[in-house]
Amino acid sequence: MSTQHKHKHAVAKAILFLGVVFGGLGAYIVHFTKDIRVGPLTTKGPIAAEQANLIYLSLGIVLAVLVPTILLLYFFAWKYRESNNKAVYKPGAHHGKAFVMTMWIFPTLVMLVLAFILVPVTRRLDPRKPVNNGTAPITIQVVALRWKWLFLYPEQQIATVNSVTIPKDQPVTFELTADETPMSSFWIPNLGGMLYAMTGHVNRLNLMATAIGDYSGSSAEINGAGFAGMRFTANVTSKQDFGKWVNQVQYKTNPLDDTAYANLRKPSEAAPVTTYSTYAPDLYNTIIMKYMGDMSGMDMSSMNHEGHTK
Amino acid sequence: MRHFWLGKLDSHALPHAWFTIGGTAVFLLAALITVIIITRMKRWKWLWNEWLTSVDPKKIGIMYFIVGGVMLLRGGLDALMMWLQQALGASNMPGIGGEAAHGYLSSEHFQQIFTAHGNIMVFFVAMAFIFGLINYIVPLQIGARDLASPFMNTLGFWLYVGGVLMVNMFFMFGGEYAATGWLAIAPLSGKVFSPGVGVDYWIWSLQISGVGSTLGALNFILTILKMRAPGMTLSKMPLFTWGSLFSMLMAVTVFPLLTATLFLSFFDRYLGTHFFTMTAGGDPMMYTNLIWMWGHPEVYILMLPAFGVFSEVVATFSRKPIASYKSNVIGMAGVSFMALSVWLHHFFTMGASTDVNAFFGLMTLIVAIPTAVLFFTWIATMRGGMIRFETPMLWFLGFVAIFAVGGLSGLILAFPPADFQLHNSLFLVAHFHFNVIGGVLFGIFCGINYWFSKFTGFKLNQRIGRQAFWCWILGFCLSFIPMLILGLMGATRRLDHYDASTGWQPFFVLMLIGGIVIAIGTVLQLVQIFASVIQRHRLYDATGDPWDGRSLEWGTTSPPPSYNFTVIPTVTSFDTFWEAKKNHALPGPAYEDIVIPKNTAAGIYIALFAFLLGFGFVWEMNWLAVVSIIGIIVVLITRGYNEHSEYILTAAEVEKNEEKRAELHKKRLEQHKAALHEEEMGLVDFMRYMLKLGMNYIRQKRRKRT
Ligand code: HEM
Ligand SMILES: [Cu+2]
């Protein structure tokens, strides 16, 4: 076989190989993503929707530039293969100013386009900014604990663990902090992106759900042994059902008092969903203030690994 | 008293879990076998004089490859264990509150594995291979005989080995490694949340090897700036040397930052200070900032030499000078400069103000410009070329597609609002594996396939090399494309188990399969090396220039003599060797006196003390730490007073040596000619050969007995 033939053969083989791999992979992916319900692309609220659009948009623009470039590279690799006698070998080819300028200006222009998208969208999707749909946002305070999420409803004076119920079409401001827990990250992918929950800090994350349903949430940042199980559900209900649910929670007497909170602070995995009919109004502030200023005298004994119950 | 001598070390620290017992056993067994083999072959003296105490950067480079290669297998095993866990890790939690333990690993163990995996792959594999390549190739490329400070170089290598030992020590003592992720984010890595010795091992393995990297970097900067051959102005430097220079410049800028950060972490844990603690005025966010100020540039420290390798390979295998050399160099400069100012994109989600996030998002976009320019120079180089598809070129072509997806995903992550949805998801993890495997590791494989004959005197087998390459491509696609998809399905990183209703499991299973294919690819690479050794006569690199190369390393024999060149060449262009060949201007033989640095064991001693220092601090054996510090100082002073660290090889001795080498070459050439009819071995040939070898061995044994 001539080298030319051999090469054609190798290229055909490589293309066949890649075709089979990507064809198979594609079919597999399509099959198993048919009914996904979680993730940034299955959006159930305006923030997630805008973020998903941004992902698609940036993907599209970059792909539009990248694919031709890469194809050109492979095309040249094929065209100027040694065995191709028709291609002209030009080892002394000179690359003039125009070529060099294009090489720099072209990606700069593409990045300028991306930059003009990036700055405004970053401002518009500032997580601190309440979602504006004409309704004032409600506040839900979130405390990351090891390894569970505590939700405080200051307006309703109720609290829940590992489950948060919010009304549909109602802007929500999640005020994130943590207690005796390493940096955690609060994430409900169906509703929008994440922010860190850190001791002594409040991060405000504004989200809104536009569809009734149960959406899973988690900590996206590793914060210890029970991290993988630190999941919660976001239940989105109608406004009426939300009112009913609040009444139910308030009715079933189970106050989040000092003992109950001390128990919650103990590390535990897969804590059951719990609701509390009331809590001390200054609980959230106390949790934050605990980490402000000099706290060297603080009793940290409860924070050791010994307290770890499963 | 007991506490004074042994600190926290007691019998609980000895191996008692299956993996610590297993790890210890493997380690001891390997050590035992090595010792037996070396003793039987009576090679101790040779090992010590020719290798361990050598200051020849070529030998140090090879030692980096060997240790790094072993660590690649070790880190790869970690990866397989994680993939298996995640493939098995789907649970049916009926709502929340179902059972919690899934897979075959406990969550603590799983977390230690991914932490160790990240540390080993970045510090002890990628860094090792990059330093290995730089050690071997840069002095040759710039026409130097040794380094600015040969001693600093061995010291750097042995500190790296100290780090390798430290990161594996937990198997034998302590039984736990850090369970914090590869950057040991605070306050999780503080004493309160990580009371065991795992994080201390983490600190000291990085600290020791990090200091080694700083020294190495400083040394190579000085070497490249001061020791180039006559005529080699900066604008005539080969591109791999340029990439290495930028990489090392970044390293000396940011590694001291890592050292300082690690010290502060250590103070927090050891002395009870409050730099990064959650309470008493500590600031964990400060830690996040500091560690990424080092961490982002670190990935580019690995990437730039790889860019350099690709540039060399594209030019050589296209048989053309690189298109727009200047743009290529400025591109690399731009990438490294920008890499110092984007670190905040690793924590857009920590809650910085919008404008700060937008600024760092913009900076991240800018990095893509010089990166794109590098790609354009490669494309233009290939245009009008005459391209050969040997394995180095294959690795380059594989790199292009994979790295493109890495860059694509990186650009999406550069948009803060998009990052809010993708940060810490498997999309991010896929992003950096596309870059670190597709970019850095493929660059390393490319470089090794390219320069192998320079290292050993014979080329690598191409046939098995191609099969290994395709296994890697296939395995990579099967592992990491599903990982991108998983991120888009809301899967976070570092999960040891997950709810089956998420629908993630089919993808984790696919990833495991991909991992197995990659493992096969790795085995094939080992086979490729063994098969080449078997056919070394057939693959003999007779000219020292098997690819029709362009830069100075090809102008000397394979492997080069310890002094690299008998006469230092004079350089006329960045493709100086190519031009010389074209103009038939290759220098004839001539001999001169050569100054050669003497072997030294001081690096080994210092690294040993550094290791003991770390070990002492890990286990709170303060006496050991103090003794080690004194030891280091004593060795340094002794070394400082030793004025005879070099000797002179006279021109006559060089000539004699060259004659001896010429004779050897003649013999090899004959063997080569005799072996020319052999076909290059394939996998089946290799297996058949090994089988025959084994049978013969058994037969011989039997014959002896009867
Ligand atoms: C145009 C090129 C690139 C862009 C725009 C880019 C962008 C980014 C961004 C924005 C992140 C942070 C994502 C997050 O944490 O949410 C990131 C993470 C990362 N990138 Fe890149 N990147 C690029 C190239 C590279 C290269 C060349 C490498 C390595 C050789 C690399 C290695 C990494 C690593 C290791 C991480 C994450 C580490 C971790 O969180 O553990 N990236 N990249
Ligand atoms: Cu980065």
PDB file of N, CA and C in Angstrom, chain B residues 10 60 97 160 211 277 297-298 392 422 461 491 507 555 597 600 657:
ATOM      1  N   ASP B  10       1.020   7.219  68.920  1.00  0.00           N
ATOM      2  CA  ASP B  10       0.873   6.021  69.760  1.00  0.00           C
ATOM      3  C   ASP B  10       0.373   4.867  68.901  1.00  0.00           C
ATOM      4  N   ILE B  60      18.613  14.386  37.064  1.00  0.00           N
ATOM      5  CA  ILE B  60      17.551  14.828  37.969  1.00  0.00           C
ATOM      6  C   ILE B  60      16.215  14.812  37.245  1.00  0.00           C
ATOM      7  N   GLY B  97     -33.923  11.494  55.273  1.00  0.00           N
ATOM      8  CA  GLY B  97     -34.012  10.738  56.512  1.00  0.00           C
ATOM      9  C   GLY B  97     -33.921   9.246  56.294  1.00  0.00           C
ATOM     10  N   TYR B 160      11.182  17.858  46.837  1.00  0.00           N
ATOM     11  CA  TYR B 160       9.993  17.270  46.196  1.00  0.00           C
ATOM     12  C   TYR B 160       9.788  15.829  46.677  1.00  0.00           C
ATOM     13  N   VAL B 211       8.619  24.682  48.817  1.00  0.00           N
ATOM     14  CA  VAL B 211       9.907  25.362  48.928  1.00  0.00           C
ATOM     15  C   VAL B 211      10.843  24.854  47.833  1.00  0.00           C
ATOM     16  N   THR B 277      -9.353  31.220  61.465  1.00  0.00           N
ATOM     17  CA  THR B 277     -10.412  30.542  62.197  1.00  0.00           C
ATOM     18  C   THR B 277     -11.697  31.325  62.054  1.00  0.00           C
ATOM     19  N   PRO B 297      -2.638  30.958  39.516  1.00  0.00           N
ATOM     20  CA  PRO B 297      -1.378  30.933  38.755  1.00  0.00           C
ATOM     21  C   PRO B 297      -0.762  29.538  38.705  1.00  0.00           C
ATOM     22  N   GLU B 298      -0.953  28.754  39.751  1.00  0.00           N
ATOM     23  CA  GLU B 298      -0.367  27.413  39.769  1.00  0.00           C
ATOM     24  C   GLU B 298      -0.776  26.604  38.545  1.00  0.00           C
ATOM     25  N   PRO B 392       3.991  12.339  18.969  1.00  0.00           N
ATOM     26  CA  PRO B 392       3.914  13.666  19.583  1.00  0.00           C
ATOM     27  C   PRO B 392       2.847  14.538  18.926  1.00  0.00           C
ATOM     28  N   LEU B 422     -22.906  27.125  38.293  1.00  0.00           N
ATOM     29  CA  LEU B 422     -22.008  26.029  37.905  1.00  0.00           C
ATOM     30  C   LEU B 422     -20.848  25.829  38.865  1.00  0.00           C
ATOM     31  N   ASN B 461       8.362   3.288  20.832  1.00  0.00           N
ATOM     32  CA  ASN B 461       7.529   2.518  19.926  1.00  0.00           C
ATOM     33  C   ASN B 461       6.307   3.358  19.514  1.00  0.00           C
ATOM     34  N   ALA B 491     -25.409  18.195  39.660  1.00  0.00           N
ATOM     35  CA  ALA B 491     -24.577  17.376  40.543  1.00  0.00           C
ATOM     36  C   ALA B 491     -23.408  18.209  41.059  1.00  0.00           C
ATOM     37  N   PHE B 507     -24.627   8.212  34.370  1.00  0.00           N
ATOM     38  CA  PHE B 507     -23.447   8.974  33.960  1.00  0.00           C
ATOM     39  C   PHE B 507     -22.235   8.639  34.812  1.00  0.00           C
ATOM     40  N   GLY B 555      21.097  18.916  18.418  1.00  0.00           N
ATOM     41  CA  GLY B 555      22.433  19.033  17.848  1.00  0.00           C
ATOM     42  C   GLY B 555      23.476  18.247  18.614  1.00  0.00           C
ATOM     43  N   PRO B 597      30.287  20.501  37.805  1.00  0.00           N
ATOM     44  CA  PRO B 597      29.943  20.526  39.228  1.00  0.00           C
ATOM     45  C   PRO B 597      30.055  19.115  39.809  1.00  0.00           C
ATOM     46  N   THR B 600      26.804  15.992  45.018  1.00  0.00           N
ATOM     47  CA  THR B 600      26.661  16.344  46.417  1.00  0.00           C
ATOM     48  C   THR B 600      25.467  15.628  47.030  1.00  0.00           C
ATOM     49  N   ASN B 657      37.032  10.904  26.295  1.00  0.00           N
ATOM     50  CA  ASN B 657      35.653  10.509  26.577  1.00  0.00           C
ATOM     51  C   ASN B 657      34.837  10.453  25.297  1.00  0.00           C
TER      52      ASN B 657
END
